[in-house]
Amino acid sequence: MDDEQKLTQLKSLLNEVWDLRRVVRLLQWDQQVKMPIGGTHGRAHQLATLSQLEHVKFTSEEIGQLLEDLQPYAGQLDPDANDARLIRVTTRRYKKKTRVPADWVARKAEAASEGYRAWEEARATDNFSLFQPYLEKNVSLRQEYAEFFKPYEHVYDPLLDEFEPGIKTREVQQIFDELRPHQVALIQAIGERAQVGDSFLHQPFDEEKQRDFGAEVVTRFGYDWKRGRQDVSPHPFTESLGLGDVRITTRFMPDYLSSAMFSTFHESGHAIYEQGIDPDLDRTHLATGASLGLHESQSRLYENLVGRSYDFWIHFYPRLQEYFPMQLANVSLESFYSGINKVEPSLIRVEADEATYNLHIMLRLELEIALIEGQVLVKDLPGEWNDRMGEYLGLTPTNDALGVLQDVHWSEGYIGYFSTYALGNLISAQLWECIHTDIPDLPEQVRRGEFSRLTGWLTEKIHRHGAKFEPQELVTQATGSKIDPAPYLRYLESKYGQIYGL
Ligand code: ZN
């Protein structure tokens, strides 16, 4: 076989791996959206069988040999060409997957499912000690995982790399060290001002109208319904079943407007990212976002920088009032804008506003790193958690269900995940500043409800590249610098300075 034939052979094997993964995703989507409860047991087996097939296929010696043989060929290509990147990214992933022994994967899967069950019970009964041994197990498995990737600069690096390829613990710590004092000071300053009202958001809102308004907005954002659909699920999410089928979900709260509305904006950002990937990359490992942080930057850009901006509501508030005249006729645009941007330190991360959100993440990141380093023991976690909540947000959880037990991630062994949410916030603001330089009349466009140039910019700079570039590379290409917290701080200080008169 010559190099071209080997590349064709590699692609056809990778296409099959990809197809298996998409079928796994379809089963997961179905589990959360359509499946009756009785399907749980059978579905777990189906998912395990298909995931196993995918793993065996991807880590085969044949793929390993093809990747090795193709290294000189890749070296002759333009380093940014699709084929060169496919070989590079796949090689990196292959090396990672084959470094992890199968018995570790099996022990991890078991610990994750047991951990999840223990966490559910511990949270329901507010009893951390029920969860403690399972979390200890997950932490020690992750420490063991890091050892497969020696030498590393920091023991947390291999964990972070799962979600943000190429980013180092040191970089993330630097970013958060810069952010922390400013965010804490901002929250304190806001806390000293008069609170804004948002009671008008808590009224009965017809579910069908909520859905129609959300659909109207995301259609304008550029979400393509011929390659997507929206369903209802307990937790909103986006699932790509291929570039021609990128689905979003939401949940409707009959007495609270913000929930479905902003989650629809948010998920459409994830979906527009996937729909914007270059079709040449379809059915390969490049047909997805660059990282979870990059993905979150897109969802938060549409949800927050656009969807919670004053300019956006100049156009859409009269429309929303037409949908809900009874509820909103007497609420001014100014009151509505302040209300949807109300800042209130709270104990629960998923309910946090834009200004306090990153502090919830910093707390988790610091504790994760300390756990993996062995600086903090699992048994001391509730106390460490509560101390930081007091320091950063001025609140102390009255029980562990409202504190250390609130998130599912650690129970399933996801350690290294949380920082991606905060990185997404930072990247979104960094892109936003550049977009305004490149499209000076963007504010006027947003005030007219026009987003084609905005989405076009994002597609050109971010979406079409899929996973060709690592997150820091892609952010640098798009903005001229690596991930930088300064634009996000400028954004928060200007926005909340105006709303709260700081
Ligand atoms: Zn998201």
CSV table of C-alpha atoms in Angstrom, one decimal, residues 48-475:
chain,number,residue,atom,x,y,z
A,48,ALA,CA,-21.4,-1.2,27.3
A,49,THR,CA,-21.3,-3.6,24.3
A,50,LEU,CA,-21.1,-0.8,21.7
A,51,SER,CA,-18.6,1.2,23.7
A,52,GLN,CA,-16.4,-1.9,24.1
A,53,LEU,CA,-16.6,-2.5,20.3
A,54,GLU,CA,-15.6,1.1,19.6
A,55,HIS,CA,-12.7,0.9,22.1
A,56,VAL,CA,-11.4,-2.3,20.6
A,57,LYS,CA,-11.7,-1.0,17.1
A,58,PHE,CA,-10.0,2.2,17.8
A,59,THR,CA,-7.1,0.8,19.8
A,60,SER,CA,-6.5,-2.0,17.2
A,61,GLU,CA,-2.9,-2.7,16.0
A,62,GLU,CA,-4.0,-2.0,12.5
A,63,ILE,CA,-4.9,1.6,13.3
A,64,GLY,CA,-1.7,1.9,15.3
A,65,GLN,CA,0.5,0.6,12.4
A,66,LEU,CA,-1.3,2.9,9.9
A,67,LEU,CA,-0.7,5.9,12.1
A,68,GLU,CA,2.9,5.1,12.6
A,69,ASP,CA,3.5,4.5,8.8
A,70,LEU,CA,1.8,7.8,7.9
A,71,GLN,CA,4.0,10.0,10.2
A,72,PRO,CA,6.5,10.9,7.4
A,73,TYR,CA,3.7,11.5,4.9
A,74,ALA,CA,2.0,13.8,7.4
A,75,GLY,CA,5.3,15.7,7.8
A,76,GLN,CA,5.3,16.6,4.1
A,77,LEU,CA,1.7,18.0,4.2
A,78,ASP,CA,0.8,21.6,5.1
A,79,PRO,CA,0.7,21.2,8.9
A,80,ASP,CA,-2.8,22.8,9.0
A,81,ALA,CA,-4.3,20.7,6.2
A,82,ASN,CA,-7.2,18.5,7.2
A,83,ASP,CA,-5.3,15.2,6.6
A,84,ALA,CA,-2.2,16.4,8.5
A,85,ARG,CA,-4.3,17.4,11.5
A,86,LEU,CA,-6.4,14.2,11.3
A,87,ILE,CA,-3.2,12.1,11.5
A,88,ARG,CA,-1.8,14.3,14.3
A,89,VAL,CA,-4.9,14.5,16.5
A,90,THR,CA,-5.7,10.8,16.0
A,91,THR,CA,-2.2,9.7,16.9
A,92,ARG,CA,-2.3,11.7,20.1
A,93,ARG,CA,-5.6,10.2,21.0
A,94,TYR,CA,-4.5,6.7,20.1
A,95,LYS,CA,-1.4,7.0,22.3
A,96,LYS,CA,-3.5,8.2,25.2
A,97,LYS,CA,-6.0,5.4,24.8
A,98,THR,CA,-3.4,2.6,24.5
A,99,ARG,CA,-1.5,3.8,27.6
A,100,VAL,CA,-4.4,3.0,29.8
A,101,PRO,CA,-4.7,-0.7,30.7
A,102,ALA,CA,-8.1,-2.4,30.1
A,103,ASP,CA,-8.4,-3.5,33.7
A,104,TRP,CA,-8.2,0.2,34.9
A,105,VAL,CA,-11.0,1.1,32.4
A,106,ALA,CA,-13.1,-1.7,33.9
A,107,ARG,CA,-12.4,-0.8,37.5
A,108,LYS,CA,-13.2,2.9,36.7
A,109,ALA,CA,-16.5,2.0,35.0
A,110,GLU,CA,-17.5,0.0,38.1
A,111,ALA,CA,-16.4,2.7,40.5
A,112,ALA,CA,-18.3,5.3,38.5
A,113,SER,CA,-21.6,3.4,38.6
A,114,GLU,CA,-21.2,2.5,42.3
A,115,GLY,CA,-20.1,6.1,43.1
A,116,TYR,CA,-23.2,7.5,41.4
A,117,ARG,CA,-25.5,5.3,43.4
A,118,ALA,CA,-23.8,6.1,46.7
A,119,TRP,CA,-23.9,9.8,45.8
A,120,GLU,CA,-27.6,9.7,45.1
A,121,GLU,CA,-28.3,8.2,48.5
A,122,ALA,CA,-25.8,10.4,50.3
A,123,ARG,CA,-27.4,13.5,48.8
A,124,ALA,CA,-30.9,12.4,49.5
A,125,THR,CA,-30.1,11.7,53.1
A,126,ASP,CA,-27.6,14.5,53.5
A,127,ASN,CA,-25.0,12.1,54.7
A,128,PHE,CA,-21.5,12.7,53.3
A,129,SER,CA,-20.0,9.7,55.1
A,130,LEU,CA,-22.0,7.3,52.9
A,131,PHE,CA,-20.3,8.8,49.8
A,132,GLN,CA,-16.8,9.2,51.3
A,133,PRO,CA,-15.4,5.7,50.6
A,134,TYR,CA,-16.6,5.8,47.0
A,135,LEU,CA,-15.1,9.2,46.4
A,136,GLU,CA,-11.9,8.0,47.9
A,137,LYS,CA,-11.9,5.2,45.4
A,138,ASN,CA,-12.5,7.6,42.5
A,139,VAL,CA,-9.7,9.9,43.6
A,140,SER,CA,-7.3,7.1,44.0
A,141,LEU,CA,-8.2,5.8,40.5
A,142,ARG,CA,-7.6,9.2,39.1
A,143,GLN,CA,-4.2,9.4,40.8
A,144,GLU,CA,-3.4,6.0,39.3
A,145,TYR,CA,-4.5,7.3,35.9
A,146,ALA,CA,-2.1,10.2,36.1
A,147,GLU,CA,0.7,7.8,36.6
A,148,PHE,CA,0.1,6.2,33.2
A,149,PHE,CA,1.2,9.6,31.7
A,150,LYS,CA,4.5,10.1,33.6
A,151,PRO,CA,6.5,12.2,33.2
A,152,TYR,CA,4.1,15.1,33.7
A,153,GLU,CA,4.6,18.6,35.0
A,154,HIS,CA,1.8,18.4,37.5
A,155,VAL,CA,-0.2,15.3,38.6
A,156,TYR,CA,-3.5,17.0,37.6
A,157,ASP,CA,-2.3,17.7,34.0
A,158,PRO,CA,-3.3,14.3,32.5
A,159,LEU,CA,-6.8,14.7,34.1
A,160,LEU,CA,-7.2,18.2,32.6
A,161,ASP,CA,-6.0,17.0,29.3
A,162,GLU,CA,-9.1,14.7,29.0
A,163,PHE,CA,-11.3,17.8,28.6
A,164,GLU,CA,-8.9,20.6,27.5
A,165,PRO,CA,-6.2,19.0,25.3
A,166,GLY,CA,-2.8,20.6,25.8
A,167,ILE,CA,-3.7,22.9,28.6
A,168,LYS,CA,-1.6,22.7,31.8
A,169,THR,CA,-2.6,23.0,35.4
A,170,ARG,CA,-0.1,25.8,35.8
A,171,GLU,CA,-1.9,27.8,33.1
A,172,VAL,CA,-5.3,27.3,34.6
A,173,GLN,CA,-4.1,28.2,38.0
A,174,GLN,CA,-2.5,31.4,36.7
A,175,ILE,CA,-5.8,32.4,35.0
A,176,PHE,CA,-7.8,31.8,38.2
A,177,ASP,CA,-5.3,33.5,40.4
A,178,GLU,CA,-5.8,36.6,38.3
A,179,LEU,CA,-9.5,36.3,38.3
A,180,ARG,CA,-10.3,35.5,41.9
A,181,PRO,CA,-9.6,38.8,43.7
A,182,HIS,CA,-11.5,40.9,41.1
A,183,GLN,CA,-14.5,38.6,41.1
A,184,VAL,CA,-14.7,38.5,44.9
A,185,ALA,CA,-14.5,42.3,45.0
A,186,LEU,CA,-17.2,42.7,42.4
A,187,ILE,CA,-19.6,40.5,44.2
A,188,GLN,CA,-19.0,42.4,47.5
A,189,ALA,CA,-19.6,45.7,45.8
A,190,ILE,CA,-22.8,44.5,44.2
A,191,GLY,CA,-23.9,43.2,47.6
A,192,GLU,CA,-23.7,46.7,49.0
A,193,ARG,CA,-26.1,48.1,46.4
A,194,ALA,CA,-29.9,47.9,46.3
A,195,GLN,CA,-31.1,44.7,44.8
A,196,VAL,CA,-33.0,44.6,41.5
A,197,GLY,CA,-36.4,43.0,41.1
A,198,ASP,CA,-37.2,39.9,39.1
A,199,SER,CA,-40.6,38.7,40.5
A,200,PHE,CA,-42.2,39.2,37.0
A,201,LEU,CA,-40.1,36.2,35.8
A,202,HIS,CA,-41.9,34.0,38.3
A,203,GLN,CA,-45.4,33.9,36.9
A,204,PRO,CA,-47.3,31.2,34.9
A,205,PHE,CA,-45.9,31.1,31.3
A,206,ASP,CA,-47.6,28.9,28.7
A,207,GLU,CA,-45.2,26.1,27.7
A,208,GLU,CA,-46.0,26.2,24.0
A,209,LYS,CA,-45.4,29.9,23.8
A,210,GLN,CA,-42.1,29.5,25.7
A,211,ARG,CA,-41.1,26.9,23.1
A,212,ASP,CA,-42.2,29.1,20.2
A,213,PHE,CA,-40.4,32.1,21.4
A,214,GLY,CA,-37.2,30.2,22.0
A,215,ALA,CA,-37.4,28.6,18.5
A,216,GLU,CA,-37.9,32.0,16.9
A,217,VAL,CA,-34.8,33.3,18.5
A,218,VAL,CA,-32.5,30.4,17.8
A,219,THR,CA,-33.6,30.3,14.2
A,220,ARG,CA,-32.4,33.9,14.0
A,221,PHE,CA,-29.1,32.9,15.6
A,222,GLY,CA,-28.7,30.4,12.7
A,223,TYR,CA,-29.7,27.1,14.2
A,224,ASP,CA,-30.6,24.9,11.2
A,225,TRP,CA,-33.8,22.9,11.9
A,226,LYS,CA,-33.3,20.8,8.8
A,227,ARG,CA,-30.3,19.4,10.6
A,228,GLY,CA,-31.7,19.6,14.1
A,229,ARG,CA,-34.7,19.3,16.4
A,230,GLN,CA,-35.7,20.3,20.0
A,231,ASP,CA,-37.1,17.9,22.6
A,232,VAL,CA,-37.8,17.9,26.3
A,233,SER,CA,-35.5,16.2,28.8
A,234,PRO,CA,-34.9,16.4,32.6
A,235,HIS,CA,-31.5,18.3,32.0
A,236,PRO,CA,-31.0,20.4,28.8
A,237,PHE,CA,-28.3,19.1,26.5
A,238,THR,CA,-27.1,19.0,22.9
A,239,GLU,CA,-26.3,15.8,21.0
A,240,SER,CA,-24.5,15.6,17.7
A,241,LEU,CA,-25.4,12.4,15.8
A,242,GLY,CA,-23.4,13.6,12.8
A,243,LEU,CA,-23.0,17.0,11.1
A,244,GLY,CA,-26.5,16.6,9.6
A,245,ASP,CA,-28.3,15.8,12.8
A,246,VAL,CA,-27.5,18.0,15.9
A,247,ARG,CA,-30.3,18.0,18.4
A,248,ILE,CA,-31.0,20.2,21.4
A,249,THR,CA,-33.2,19.6,24.4
A,250,THR,CA,-34.7,21.8,27.1
A,251,ARG,CA,-37.1,21.6,30.1
A,252,PHE,CA,-40.0,23.9,30.6
A,253,MET,CA,-40.9,25.4,34.0
A,254,PRO,CA,-44.5,26.5,34.0
A,255,ASP,CA,-43.9,29.3,36.6
A,256,TYR,CA,-40.4,30.6,35.6
A,257,LEU,CA,-39.6,32.1,32.3
A,258,SER,CA,-35.8,32.2,32.4
A,259,SER,CA,-35.1,28.5,32.6
A,260,ALA,CA,-36.2,27.2,29.2
A,261,MET,CA,-35.5,30.4,27.4
A,262,PHE,CA,-31.9,30.8,28.4
A,263,SER,CA,-31.2,27.1,28.2
A,264,THR,CA,-32.5,27.1,24.7
A,265,PHE,CA,-30.2,30.0,23.7
A,266,HIS,CA,-27.4,28.1,25.5
A,267,GLU,CA,-27.9,24.8,23.8
A,268,SER,CA,-28.3,26.4,20.4
A,269,GLY,CA,-24.8,27.8,20.8
A,270,HIS,CA,-23.4,24.3,21.3
A,271,ALA,CA,-25.5,23.1,18.3
A,272,ILE,CA,-24.5,25.9,15.9
A,273,TYR,CA,-20.9,25.1,16.7
A,274,GLU,CA,-21.4,21.4,15.6
A,275,GLN,CA,-23.5,22.4,12.6
A,276,GLY,CA,-20.8,24.8,11.5
A,277,ILE,CA,-18.0,22.2,11.3
A,278,ASP,CA,-16.4,21.7,7.8
A,279,PRO,CA,-18.3,18.8,6.1
A,280,ASP,CA,-14.9,17.4,5.0
A,281,LEU,CA,-14.3,16.4,8.6
A,282,ASP,CA,-17.5,14.5,9.0
A,283,ARG,CA,-17.2,10.9,10.4
A,284,THR,CA,-13.7,11.5,11.7
A,285,HIS,CA,-12.4,12.4,15.2
A,286,LEU,CA,-12.1,16.0,14.0
A,287,ALA,CA,-15.9,16.4,13.6
A,288,THR,CA,-16.5,17.8,17.0
A,289,GLY,CA,-15.6,20.9,19.1
A,290,ALA,CA,-12.0,21.6,20.0
A,291,SER,CA,-12.6,21.1,23.7
A,292,LEU,CA,-15.3,21.4,26.3
A,293,GLY,CA,-14.2,24.9,27.2
A,294,LEU,CA,-14.4,26.0,23.5
A,295,HIS,CA,-17.8,24.4,23.3
A,296,GLU,CA,-19.0,26.2,26.4
A,297,SER,CA,-17.6,29.5,25.0
A,298,GLN,CA,-20.1,29.2,22.1
A,299,SER,CA,-23.1,28.3,24.3
A,300,ARG,CA,-22.4,31.1,26.7
A,301,LEU,CA,-21.8,33.6,24.0
A,302,TYR,CA,-25.3,33.2,22.6
A,303,GLU,CA,-26.8,32.8,26.1
A,304,ASN,CA,-25.1,35.6,27.9
A,305,LEU,CA,-23.2,38.0,25.7
A,306,VAL,CA,-26.0,38.1,23.2
A,307,GLY,CA,-29.1,36.8,25.0
A,308,ARG,CA,-28.7,38.8,28.3
A,309,SER,CA,-27.6,42.0,26.6
A,310,TYR,CA,-29.7,45.2,26.4
A,311,ASP,CA,-29.2,45.5,22.6
A,312,PHE,CA,-30.7,42.0,22.1
A,313,TRP,CA,-33.8,42.8,24.1
A,314,ILE,CA,-34.4,46.1,22.2
A,315,HIS,CA,-35.4,43.9,19.3
A,316,PHE,CA,-36.8,40.9,21.1
A,317,TYR,CA,-38.6,42.3,24.2
A,318,PRO,CA,-41.5,43.7,22.2
A,319,ARG,CA,-41.8,40.2,20.6
A,320,LEU,CA,-41.7,38.5,24.0
A,321,GLN,CA,-44.4,41.0,25.3
A,322,GLU,CA,-46.6,39.9,22.3
A,323,TYR,CA,-46.2,36.3,23.4
A,324,PHE,CA,-47.0,37.1,27.1
A,325,PRO,CA,-49.0,40.4,27.2
A,326,MET,CA,-50.6,39.5,30.6
A,327,GLN,CA,-47.4,38.9,32.3
A,328,LEU,CA,-45.1,41.5,30.8
A,329,ALA,CA,-47.2,44.4,29.5
A,330,ASN,CA,-46.4,46.5,32.5
A,331,VAL,CA,-42.8,45.6,32.9
A,332,SER,CA,-40.4,48.1,31.2
A,333,LEU,CA,-37.5,47.0,29.0
A,334,GLU,CA,-35.1,48.4,31.7
A,335,SER,CA,-36.7,46.4,34.5
A,336,PHE,CA,-36.8,43.3,32.4
A,337,TYR,CA,-33.1,43.7,31.5
A,338,SER,CA,-32.1,44.2,35.1
A,339,GLY,CA,-34.2,41.3,36.3
A,340,ILE,CA,-32.7,38.8,33.9
A,341,ASN,CA,-29.3,39.9,35.1
A,342,LYS,CA,-29.9,39.9,38.8
A,343,VAL,CA,-26.8,38.9,40.8
A,344,GLU,CA,-27.4,37.0,44.0
A,345,PRO,CA,-24.7,34.8,45.6
A,346,SER,CA,-26.3,31.3,46.0
A,347,LEU,CA,-25.2,27.9,47.3
A,348,ILE,CA,-26.0,26.0,44.1
A,349,ARG,CA,-23.7,26.3,41.0
A,350,VAL,CA,-26.3,25.5,38.4
A,351,GLU,CA,-28.5,28.3,39.6
A,352,ALA,CA,-25.6,30.8,39.8
A,353,ASP,CA,-25.7,34.1,37.8
A,354,GLU,CA,-23.0,35.2,35.4
A,355,ALA,CA,-21.2,37.3,38.0
A,356,THR,CA,-20.9,34.6,40.7
A,357,TYR,CA,-20.6,31.5,38.5
A,358,ASN,CA,-16.8,31.4,38.2
A,359,LEU,CA,-16.4,31.5,42.0
A,360,HIS,CA,-18.3,28.2,42.2
A,361,ILE,CA,-15.8,26.8,39.7
A,362,MET,CA,-12.7,28.1,41.4
A,363,LEU,CA,-13.7,26.5,44.6
A,364,ARG,CA,-14.1,23.1,42.9
A,365,LEU,CA,-10.9,23.4,40.9
A,366,GLU,CA,-8.8,24.2,43.9
A,367,LEU,CA,-10.3,21.3,45.8
A,368,GLU,CA,-9.9,18.9,42.9
A,369,ILE,CA,-6.2,19.8,42.6
A,370,ALA,CA,-5.7,19.5,46.3
A,371,LEU,CA,-7.4,16.1,46.4
A,372,ILE,CA,-5.3,14.7,43.5
A,373,GLU,CA,-2.1,16.1,45.1
A,374,GLY,CA,-3.1,14.5,48.4
A,375,GLN,CA,-3.1,17.9,50.1
A,376,VAL,CA,-6.7,17.6,51.1
A,377,LEU,CA,-8.2,14.3,52.2
A,378,VAL,CA,-11.7,13.3,51.2
A,379,LYS,CA,-12.9,13.1,54.8
A,380,ASP,CA,-12.0,16.8,55.2
A,381,LEU,CA,-13.8,17.9,52.0
A,382,PRO,CA,-17.1,19.2,53.5
A,383,GLY,CA,-15.2,21.5,55.9
A,384,GLU,CA,-12.9,22.8,53.2
A,385,TRP,CA,-15.8,23.4,50.9
A,386,ASN,CA,-17.8,25.4,53.4
A,387,ASP,CA,-14.8,27.5,54.4
A,388,ARG,CA,-14.3,28.6,50.7
A,389,MET,CA,-18.0,29.2,50.2
A,390,GLY,CA,-17.8,31.7,53.1
A,391,GLU,CA,-14.7,33.3,51.8
A,392,TYR,CA,-15.8,33.7,48.2
A,393,LEU,CA,-19.5,34.1,48.3
A,394,GLY,CA,-20.2,35.0,51.9
A,395,LEU,CA,-22.5,32.0,52.4
A,396,THR,CA,-22.3,28.8,54.5
A,397,PRO,CA,-24.2,25.7,53.4
A,398,THR,CA,-26.5,24.5,56.1
A,399,ASN,CA,-26.0,20.9,55.0
A,400,ASP,CA,-23.8,18.9,52.6
A,401,ALA,CA,-26.6,18.4,50.1
A,402,LEU,CA,-26.5,22.2,49.5
A,403,GLY,CA,-22.7,22.0,49.6
A,404,VAL,CA,-20.2,19.4,48.7
A,405,LEU,CA,-22.8,16.9,47.6
A,406,GLN,CA,-24.6,19.1,45.0
A,407,ASP,CA,-22.8,18.0,41.8
A,408,VAL,CA,-22.8,14.6,40.1
A,409,HIS,CA,-19.4,14.9,38.5
A,410,TRP,CA,-17.0,13.5,41.2
A,411,SER,CA,-19.3,10.6,41.9
A,412,GLU,CA,-18.7,9.3,38.4
A,413,GLY,CA,-15.0,10.0,38.5
A,414,TYR,CA,-15.1,13.2,36.4
A,415,ILE,CA,-12.2,15.1,38.0
A,416,GLY,CA,-10.8,17.8,35.7
A,417,TYR,CA,-14.1,18.8,34.1
A,418,PHE,CA,-15.2,21.8,36.1
A,419,SER,CA,-12.6,24.3,34.9
A,420,THR,CA,-14.0,24.0,31.4
A,421,TYR,CA,-17.2,25.9,32.4
A,422,ALA,CA,-15.2,28.9,33.6
A,423,LEU,CA,-12.7,28.8,30.7
A,424,GLY,CA,-15.7,28.9,28.4
A,425,ASN,CA,-16.9,32.1,30.1
A,426,LEU,CA,-13.4,33.7,29.6
A,427,ILE,CA,-13.1,32.6,26.0
A,428,SER,CA,-16.6,33.9,25.1
A,429,ALA,CA,-15.7,37.5,26.3
A,430,GLN,CA,-12.3,37.3,24.6
A,431,LEU,CA,-14.0,36.4,21.3
A,432,TRP,CA,-16.7,39.0,21.8
A,433,GLU,CA,-14.1,41.9,22.0
A,434,CYS,CA,-12.5,40.7,18.7
A,435,ILE,CA,-15.8,40.4,17.0
A,436,HIS,CA,-16.6,44.0,17.9
A,437,THR,CA,-13.3,45.1,16.3
A,438,ASP,CA,-14.0,43.1,13.2
A,439,ILE,CA,-17.7,44.0,12.9
A,440,PRO,CA,-17.9,47.6,14.3
A,441,ASP,CA,-21.7,47.9,13.8
A,442,LEU,CA,-22.5,44.6,15.5
A,443,PRO,CA,-24.5,46.4,18.3
A,444,GLU,CA,-26.8,47.9,15.6
A,445,GLN,CA,-27.2,44.5,14.0
A,446,VAL,CA,-28.1,42.9,17.3
A,447,ARG,CA,-30.6,45.7,18.0
A,448,ARG,CA,-32.3,44.7,14.7
A,449,GLY,CA,-32.2,41.0,15.6
A,450,GLU,CA,-29.6,40.2,12.9
A,451,PHE,CA,-27.0,37.6,13.7
A,452,SER,CA,-25.8,36.3,10.4
A,453,ARG,CA,-22.5,38.2,10.5
A,454,LEU,CA,-21.9,37.3,14.1
A,455,THR,CA,-22.5,33.6,13.4
A,456,GLY,CA,-20.6,33.8,10.2
A,457,TRP,CA,-17.5,35.2,12.1
A,458,LEU,CA,-17.7,32.4,14.7
A,459,THR,CA,-18.1,29.8,11.9
A,460,GLU,CA,-15.1,31.2,10.1
A,461,LYS,CA,-12.8,31.5,13.1
A,462,ILE,CA,-14.0,28.6,15.3
A,463,HIS,CA,-16.7,26.3,14.2
A,464,ARG,CA,-15.5,25.1,10.8
A,465,HIS,CA,-12.1,23.9,12.3
A,466,GLY,CA,-13.8,21.2,14.4
A,467,ALA,CA,-11.2,19.6,16.6
A,468,LYS,CA,-8.2,20.3,14.2
A,469,PHE,CA,-6.5,22.6,16.7
A,470,GLU,CA,-5.9,22.5,20.4
A,471,PRO,CA,-7.9,25.1,22.5
A,472,GLN,CA,-5.0,27.4,23.1
A,473,GLU,CA,-4.0,27.3,19.4
A,474,LEU,CA,-7.5,28.0,18.2
A,475,VAL,CA,-8.1,30.9,20.7
